[in-house]
Coordinates of C-alpha atoms in Angstrom, one line a residue:
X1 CA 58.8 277.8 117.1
X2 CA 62.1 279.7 116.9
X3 CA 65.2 278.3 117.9
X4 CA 67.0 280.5 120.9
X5 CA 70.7 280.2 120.3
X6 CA 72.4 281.9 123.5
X7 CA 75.4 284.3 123.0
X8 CA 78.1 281.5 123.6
X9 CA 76.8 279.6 121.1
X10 CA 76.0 281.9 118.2
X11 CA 79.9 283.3 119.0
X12 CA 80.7 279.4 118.6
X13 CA 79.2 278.9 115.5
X14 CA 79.8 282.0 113.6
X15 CA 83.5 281.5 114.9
X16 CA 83.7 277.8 113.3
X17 CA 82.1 279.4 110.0
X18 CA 84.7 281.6 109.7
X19 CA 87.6 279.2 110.2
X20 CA 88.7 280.2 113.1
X21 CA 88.3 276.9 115.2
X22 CA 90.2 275.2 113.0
X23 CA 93.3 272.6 114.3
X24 CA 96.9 274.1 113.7
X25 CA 98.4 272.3 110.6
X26 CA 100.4 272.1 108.0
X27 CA 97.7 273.4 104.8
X28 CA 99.9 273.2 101.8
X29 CA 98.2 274.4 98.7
X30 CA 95.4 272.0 98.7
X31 CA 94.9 272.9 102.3
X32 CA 95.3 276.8 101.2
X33 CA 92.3 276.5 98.5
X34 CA 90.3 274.7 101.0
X35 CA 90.5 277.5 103.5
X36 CA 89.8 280.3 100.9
X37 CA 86.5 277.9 99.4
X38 CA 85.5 277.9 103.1
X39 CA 85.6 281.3 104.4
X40 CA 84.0 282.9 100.9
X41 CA 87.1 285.3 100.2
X42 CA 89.8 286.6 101.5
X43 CA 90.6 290.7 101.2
X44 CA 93.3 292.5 99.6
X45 CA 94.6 295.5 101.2
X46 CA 97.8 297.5 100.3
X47 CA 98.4 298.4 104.3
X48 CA 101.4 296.8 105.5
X49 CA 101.7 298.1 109.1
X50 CA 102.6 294.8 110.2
X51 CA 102.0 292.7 106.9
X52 CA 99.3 293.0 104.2
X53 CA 96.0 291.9 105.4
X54 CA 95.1 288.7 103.0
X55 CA 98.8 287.3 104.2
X56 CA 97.1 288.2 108.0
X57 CA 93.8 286.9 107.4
X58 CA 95.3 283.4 106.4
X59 CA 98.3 283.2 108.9
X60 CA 96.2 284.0 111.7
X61 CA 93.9 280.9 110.5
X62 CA 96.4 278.8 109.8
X63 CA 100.3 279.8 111.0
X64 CA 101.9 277.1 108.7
X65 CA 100.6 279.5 105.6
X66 CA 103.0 280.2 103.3
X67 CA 102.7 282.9 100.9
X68 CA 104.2 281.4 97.7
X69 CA 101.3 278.6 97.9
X70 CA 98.8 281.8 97.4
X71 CA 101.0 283.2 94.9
X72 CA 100.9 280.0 93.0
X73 CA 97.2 279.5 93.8
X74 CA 96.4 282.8 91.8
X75 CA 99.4 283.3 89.3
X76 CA 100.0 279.9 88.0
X77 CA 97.2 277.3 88.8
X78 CA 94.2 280.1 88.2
X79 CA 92.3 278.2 91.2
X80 CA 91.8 282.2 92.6
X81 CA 91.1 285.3 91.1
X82 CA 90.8 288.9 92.5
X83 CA 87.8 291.0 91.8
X84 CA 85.0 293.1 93.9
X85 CA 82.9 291.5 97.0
X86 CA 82.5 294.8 99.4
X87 CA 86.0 295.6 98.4
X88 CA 88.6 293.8 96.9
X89 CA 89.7 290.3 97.5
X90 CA 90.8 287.0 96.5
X91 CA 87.9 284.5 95.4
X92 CA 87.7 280.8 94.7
X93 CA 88.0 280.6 90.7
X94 CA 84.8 277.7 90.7
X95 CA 83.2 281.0 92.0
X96 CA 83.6 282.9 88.5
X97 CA 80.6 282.2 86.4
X98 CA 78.7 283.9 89.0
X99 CA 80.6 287.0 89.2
X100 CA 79.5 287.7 85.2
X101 CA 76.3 288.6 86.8
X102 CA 78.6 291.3 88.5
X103 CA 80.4 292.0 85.5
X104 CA 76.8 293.2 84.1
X105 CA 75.8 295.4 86.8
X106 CA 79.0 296.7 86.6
X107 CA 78.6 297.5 83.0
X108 CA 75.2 299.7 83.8
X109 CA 76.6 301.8 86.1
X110 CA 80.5 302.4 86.0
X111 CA 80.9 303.5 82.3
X112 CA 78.4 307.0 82.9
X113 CA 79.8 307.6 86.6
X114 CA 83.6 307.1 84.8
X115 CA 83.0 308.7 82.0
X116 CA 82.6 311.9 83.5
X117 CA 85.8 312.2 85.3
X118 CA 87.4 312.1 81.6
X119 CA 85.4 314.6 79.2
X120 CA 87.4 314.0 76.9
X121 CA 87.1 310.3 74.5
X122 CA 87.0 308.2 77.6
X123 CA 85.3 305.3 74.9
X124 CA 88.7 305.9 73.0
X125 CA 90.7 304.5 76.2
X126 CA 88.3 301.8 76.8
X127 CA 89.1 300.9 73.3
X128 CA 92.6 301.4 73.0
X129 CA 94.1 299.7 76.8
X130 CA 91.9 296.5 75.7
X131 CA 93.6 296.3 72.4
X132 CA 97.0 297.1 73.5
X133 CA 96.5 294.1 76.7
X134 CA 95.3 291.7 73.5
X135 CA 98.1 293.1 71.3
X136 CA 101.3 292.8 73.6
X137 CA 100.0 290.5 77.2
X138 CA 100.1 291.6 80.6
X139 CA 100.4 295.3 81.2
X140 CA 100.2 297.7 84.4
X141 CA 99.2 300.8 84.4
X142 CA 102.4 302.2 84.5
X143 CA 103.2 300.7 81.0
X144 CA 100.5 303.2 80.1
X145 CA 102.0 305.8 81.8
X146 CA 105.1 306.3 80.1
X147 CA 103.3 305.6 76.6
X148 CA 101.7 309.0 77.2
X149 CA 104.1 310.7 79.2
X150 CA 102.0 311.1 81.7
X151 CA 103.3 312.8 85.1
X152 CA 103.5 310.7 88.2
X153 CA 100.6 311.0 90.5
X154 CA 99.7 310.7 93.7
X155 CA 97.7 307.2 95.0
X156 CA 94.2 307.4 95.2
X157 CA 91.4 306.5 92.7
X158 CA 90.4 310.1 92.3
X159 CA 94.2 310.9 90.7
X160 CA 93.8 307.7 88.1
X161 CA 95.0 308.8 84.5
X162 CA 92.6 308.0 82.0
X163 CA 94.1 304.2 81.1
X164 CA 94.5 303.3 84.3
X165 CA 90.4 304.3 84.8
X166 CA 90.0 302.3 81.5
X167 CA 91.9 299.2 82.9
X168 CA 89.9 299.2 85.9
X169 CA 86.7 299.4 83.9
X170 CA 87.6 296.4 82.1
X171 CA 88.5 294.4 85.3
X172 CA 85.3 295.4 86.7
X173 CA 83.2 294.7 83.7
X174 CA 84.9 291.1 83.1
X175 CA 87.1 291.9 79.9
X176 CA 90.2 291.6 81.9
X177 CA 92.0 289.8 85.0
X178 CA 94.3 290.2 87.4
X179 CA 97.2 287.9 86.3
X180 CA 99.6 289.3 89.1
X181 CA 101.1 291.6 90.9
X182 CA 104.5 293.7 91.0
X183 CA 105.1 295.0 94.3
X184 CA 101.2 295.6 94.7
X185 CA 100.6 297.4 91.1
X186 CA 98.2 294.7 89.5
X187 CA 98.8 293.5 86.1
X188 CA 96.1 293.5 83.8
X189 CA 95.5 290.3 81.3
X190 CA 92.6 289.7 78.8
X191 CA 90.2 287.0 81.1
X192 CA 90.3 284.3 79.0
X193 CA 94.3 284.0 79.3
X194 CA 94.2 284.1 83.3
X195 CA 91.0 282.2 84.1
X196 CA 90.5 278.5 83.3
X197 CA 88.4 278.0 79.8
X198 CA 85.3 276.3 81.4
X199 CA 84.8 278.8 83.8
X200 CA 86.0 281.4 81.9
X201 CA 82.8 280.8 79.4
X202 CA 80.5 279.1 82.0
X203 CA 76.8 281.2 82.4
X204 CA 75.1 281.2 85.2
X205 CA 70.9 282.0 84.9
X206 CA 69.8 284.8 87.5
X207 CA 67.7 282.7 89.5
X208 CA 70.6 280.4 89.6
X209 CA 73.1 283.4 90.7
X210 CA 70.6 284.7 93.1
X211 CA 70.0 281.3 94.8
X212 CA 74.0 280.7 95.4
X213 CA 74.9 284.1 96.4
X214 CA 71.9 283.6 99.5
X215 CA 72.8 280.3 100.0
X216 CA 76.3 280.0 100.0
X217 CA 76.6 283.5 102.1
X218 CA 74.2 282.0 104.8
X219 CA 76.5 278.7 104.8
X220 CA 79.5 280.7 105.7
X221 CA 77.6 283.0 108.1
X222 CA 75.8 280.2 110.4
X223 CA 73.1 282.6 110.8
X224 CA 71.5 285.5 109.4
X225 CA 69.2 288.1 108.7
X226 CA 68.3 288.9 105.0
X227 CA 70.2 292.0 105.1
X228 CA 73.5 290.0 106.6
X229 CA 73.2 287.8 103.8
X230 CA 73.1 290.4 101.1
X231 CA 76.2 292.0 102.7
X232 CA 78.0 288.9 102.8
X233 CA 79.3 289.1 98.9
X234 CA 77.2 292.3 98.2
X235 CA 76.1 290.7 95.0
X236 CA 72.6 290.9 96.0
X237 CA 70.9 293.9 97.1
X238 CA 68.6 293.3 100.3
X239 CA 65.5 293.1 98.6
X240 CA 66.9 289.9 96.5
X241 CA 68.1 288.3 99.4
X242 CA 64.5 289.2 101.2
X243 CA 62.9 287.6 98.2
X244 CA 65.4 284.6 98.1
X245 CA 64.4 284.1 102.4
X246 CA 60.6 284.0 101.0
X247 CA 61.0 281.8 98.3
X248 CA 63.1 278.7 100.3
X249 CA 60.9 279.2 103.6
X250 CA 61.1 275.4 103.8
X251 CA 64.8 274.8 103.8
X252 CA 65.3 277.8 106.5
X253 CA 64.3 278.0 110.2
X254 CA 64.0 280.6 112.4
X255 CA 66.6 281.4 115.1
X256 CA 66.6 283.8 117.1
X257 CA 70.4 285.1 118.4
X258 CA 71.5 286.8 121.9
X259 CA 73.5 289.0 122.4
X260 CA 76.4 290.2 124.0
X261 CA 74.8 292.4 126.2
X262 CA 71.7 291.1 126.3
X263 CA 68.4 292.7 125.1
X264 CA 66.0 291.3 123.0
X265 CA 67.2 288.5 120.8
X266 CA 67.8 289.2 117.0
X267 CA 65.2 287.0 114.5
X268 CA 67.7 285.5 112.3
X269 CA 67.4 282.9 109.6
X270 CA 69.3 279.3 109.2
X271 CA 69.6 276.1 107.3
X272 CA 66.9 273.6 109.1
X273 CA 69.4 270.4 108.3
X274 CA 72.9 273.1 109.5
X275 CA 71.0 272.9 113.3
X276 CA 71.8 269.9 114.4
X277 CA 75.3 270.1 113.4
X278 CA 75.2 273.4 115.5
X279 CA 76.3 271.2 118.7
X280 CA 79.1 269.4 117.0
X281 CA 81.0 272.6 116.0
X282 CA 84.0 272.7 117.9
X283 CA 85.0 275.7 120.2
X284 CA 88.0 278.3 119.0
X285 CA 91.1 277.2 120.5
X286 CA 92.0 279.2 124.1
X287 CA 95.5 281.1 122.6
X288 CA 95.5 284.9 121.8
X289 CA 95.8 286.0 118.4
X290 CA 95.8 289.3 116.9
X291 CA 93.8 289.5 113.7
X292 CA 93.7 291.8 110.7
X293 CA 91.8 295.0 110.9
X294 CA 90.0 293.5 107.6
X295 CA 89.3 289.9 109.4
X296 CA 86.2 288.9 107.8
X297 CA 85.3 287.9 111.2
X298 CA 84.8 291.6 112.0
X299 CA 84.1 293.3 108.1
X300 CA 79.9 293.5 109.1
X301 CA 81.0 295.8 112.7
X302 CA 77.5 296.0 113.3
X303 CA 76.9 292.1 113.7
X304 CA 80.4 291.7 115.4
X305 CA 79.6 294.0 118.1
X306 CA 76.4 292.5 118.7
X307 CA 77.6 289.1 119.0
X308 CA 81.0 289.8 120.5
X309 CA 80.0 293.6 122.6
X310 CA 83.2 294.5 120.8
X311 CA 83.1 297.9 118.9
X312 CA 85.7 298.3 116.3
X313 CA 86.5 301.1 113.6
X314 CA 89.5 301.7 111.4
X315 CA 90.9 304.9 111.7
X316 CA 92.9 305.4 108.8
X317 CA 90.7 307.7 107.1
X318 CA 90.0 309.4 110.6
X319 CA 92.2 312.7 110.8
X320 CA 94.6 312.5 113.6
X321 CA 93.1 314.5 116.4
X322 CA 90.0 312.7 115.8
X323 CA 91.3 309.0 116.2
X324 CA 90.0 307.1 119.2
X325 CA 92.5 304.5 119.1
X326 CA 95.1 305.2 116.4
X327 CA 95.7 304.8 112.6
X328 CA 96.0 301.0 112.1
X329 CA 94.9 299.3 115.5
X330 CA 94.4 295.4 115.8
X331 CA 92.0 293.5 117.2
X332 CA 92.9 291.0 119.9
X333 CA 91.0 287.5 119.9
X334 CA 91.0 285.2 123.0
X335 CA 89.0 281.7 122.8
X336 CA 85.7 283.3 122.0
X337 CA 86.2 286.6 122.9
X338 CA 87.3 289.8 121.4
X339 CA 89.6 291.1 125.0
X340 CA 91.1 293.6 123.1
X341 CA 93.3 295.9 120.8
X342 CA 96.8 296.9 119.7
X343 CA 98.6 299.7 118.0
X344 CA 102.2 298.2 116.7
X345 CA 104.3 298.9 113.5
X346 CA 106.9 296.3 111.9
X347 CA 110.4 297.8 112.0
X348 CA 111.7 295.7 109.3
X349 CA 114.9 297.8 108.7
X350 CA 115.4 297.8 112.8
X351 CA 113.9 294.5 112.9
X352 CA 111.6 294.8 115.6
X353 CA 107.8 294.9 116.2
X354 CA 106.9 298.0 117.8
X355 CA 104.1 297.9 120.1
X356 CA 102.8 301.4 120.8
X357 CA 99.8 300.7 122.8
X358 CA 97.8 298.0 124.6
X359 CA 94.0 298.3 125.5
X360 CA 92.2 296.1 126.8
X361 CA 88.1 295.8 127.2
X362 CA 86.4 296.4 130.3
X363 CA 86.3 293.7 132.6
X364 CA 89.9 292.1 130.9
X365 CA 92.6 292.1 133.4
X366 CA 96.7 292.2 132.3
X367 CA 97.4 289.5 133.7
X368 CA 100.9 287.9 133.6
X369 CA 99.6 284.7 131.7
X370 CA 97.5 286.7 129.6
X371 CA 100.4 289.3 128.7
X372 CA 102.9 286.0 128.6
X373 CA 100.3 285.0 125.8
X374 CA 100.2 287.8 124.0
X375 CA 103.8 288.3 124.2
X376 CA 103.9 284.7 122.2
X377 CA 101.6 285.5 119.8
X378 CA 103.7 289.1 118.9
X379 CA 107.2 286.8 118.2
X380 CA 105.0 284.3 116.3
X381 CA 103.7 287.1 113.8
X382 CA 106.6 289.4 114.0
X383 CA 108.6 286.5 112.9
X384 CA 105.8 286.1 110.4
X385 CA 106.5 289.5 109.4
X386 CA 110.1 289.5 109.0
X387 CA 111.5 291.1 112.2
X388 CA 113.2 288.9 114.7
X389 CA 112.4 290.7 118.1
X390 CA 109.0 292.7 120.0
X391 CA 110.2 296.1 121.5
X392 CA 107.6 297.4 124.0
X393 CA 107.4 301.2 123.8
X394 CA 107.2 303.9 126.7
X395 CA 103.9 304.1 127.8
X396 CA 102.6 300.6 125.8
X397 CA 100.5 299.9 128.6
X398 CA 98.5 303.4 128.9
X399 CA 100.7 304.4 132.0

């Protein structure tokens, strides 16, 4: 018989996975590499509306983090990495052996799609960044830049000059790591000079990779279906992860998962020896915090809006006109619920954090302790953020 987890709970659970219930505290960089191990990864984006989202991710989790204990964590100790889950992000480094099963997928399919953005010698490139990174150390694309002469161009992977495609190739593939980053321009090392020798040359067999991409997603997710455990790392596809569900029948049991709005429940999958630690998981704490647009909390939108009946896009890519909310709108998490959403820009030559807008769901009132909270949770990340004072804008509250 399936176990019926109502909404509360599930949100409870999947809440604790993701770190979120965790006690306020000093982390330090023990602490740090804990979190990271715990929530799976962390992603990378090069938005700084407010601050950059892996900075948001963490402080919003824990607001002692400081960012020179991830910069050390990464540049110096080589106990993280960055490469590819559904997009980029920064992984535990005891993770690496099983990325080299990415590495080789990688390899199958990004040299024929790459190759034909550059007709011309693309295998010359390949050749030539790898030697010139083993020759002379770190390099950014820009170093490869002015070799050629090549004009300035606009962001964007489509505008990529033919090195910087063949660096990325060989950070995809495995050749190379990320050994830093200037400003946000990564800089490109061979992989045996940024990751730590054992794991550097550690294999992994496919059953083995296959068996801790399942499991290890499903740890972190509470609760799953086979296609929410694919997604988690997207190093599986979902017939893999279907297969892996099959195969370890007796370690799983079935749950099955209300949701926010009722309907029938969703047949889900879980550790049998996780559910009875499923009452021990401690509820989120009560305060309002606003989370990154890339919170992993919300990255599958189509399991966050059935557990939390919150329905969340961003709108970056959305032209103008066609934007519901606005370009770079945050998500607003209270206790265990999603209440709302905020539009707001860091002013950092001004100083202030700009709120633009303020909506809240249906059924969420404004009330004065609620906007108090919010209010304390704006000066904690603004000062997080570098400004020193919130500045409400005409018309924040939709009036």
């Amino acid at each position: 018989m399936s176990l019926r987890l109502s909404n509360a709970d599930a949100r409870r659970i999947f809440l604790a996975r993701q770190q979120l219930s965790r006690p306020r505290g000093a982390a330090g960089k023990a602490g740090l590499l804990e979190l990271i191990h715990d929530l799976g990864f962390v992603q990378v984006d090069s938005i700084s509306t407010v601050e950059r989202a892996h900075h948001h991710i963490l402080f919003s989790r824990n607001p002692s983090y400081r960012r020179e204990h991830l910069a050390a964590l990464l540049e110096k100790d080589g106990t993280l990495f960055e490469h590819w889950t559904h997009d980029a992000a920064i992984i535990p480094s005891a993770f690496f052996p099983h990325w080299k099963h990415r590495f080789a997928r990688a390899r199958q399919t990004l040299a024929a799609r790459w190759r034909s953005w550059h007709e011309n010698g693309f295998e010359t490139y390949v050749d030539h960044v790898l030697e010139r990174v083993r020759r002379e150390g770190p390099l950014m694309a820009r170093d490869f830049e002015r070799e050629a002469g090549t004009e300035k161009r606009q962001p964007g992977w489509w505008n990529w000059h033919p090195e910087k495609t063949a660096l990325e190739y060989h950070w995809r593939t495995g050749a190379l790591a990320i050994a830093g980053r200037e400003g946000f321009q990564k800089v490109y090392d061979l992989t045996e000079r940024v990751i730590p020798a054992p794991l550097a040359v550690g294999e992994v067999s496919p059953e083995a990779f296959v068996d801790w991409a399942c499991s290890s997603a499903l740890e972190r997710l509470g609760f799953a279906t086979h296609g929410e455990i694919a997604a988690f790392w997207d190093l599986v596809s979902p017939e893999e992860a279907r297969g892996w569900v099959e195969a370890n029948r007796a370690r799983l049991a079935p749950v099955l998962i209300e949701g926010a709005e009722g309907g029938k429940p969703r047949a889900s999958h879980a550790f049998a020896d996780a559910i009875p630690g499923f009452d021990t998981l401690p509820a989120p704490p009560s305060r309002l915090r606003v989370l990154s647009p890339f919170d992993p909390l919300l990255r599958d939108r189509t399991r966050a809006e059935r557990l939390f009946g919150f329905s969340y896009r961003i709108e970056v890519f959305v032209p103008a006109p066609k934007r519901v909310y606005g370009y770079y709108v945050f998500p607003l998490l209270e206790g265990d619920r999603m209440v709302g959403r905020i539009d707001m820009k860091a002013d950092r030559k001004g100083g202030t954090l700009d709120v633009r807008r303020l909506w809240l769901e249906p059924g969420v009132r404004a009330t004065k302790d609620r906007l108090a909270a919010l209010d304390a949770e704006l000066t904690r990340l603004g000062r997080f953020a570098g400004v020193e004072r919130t500045v409400y804008l005409d018309g924040w509250r939709g009036e």
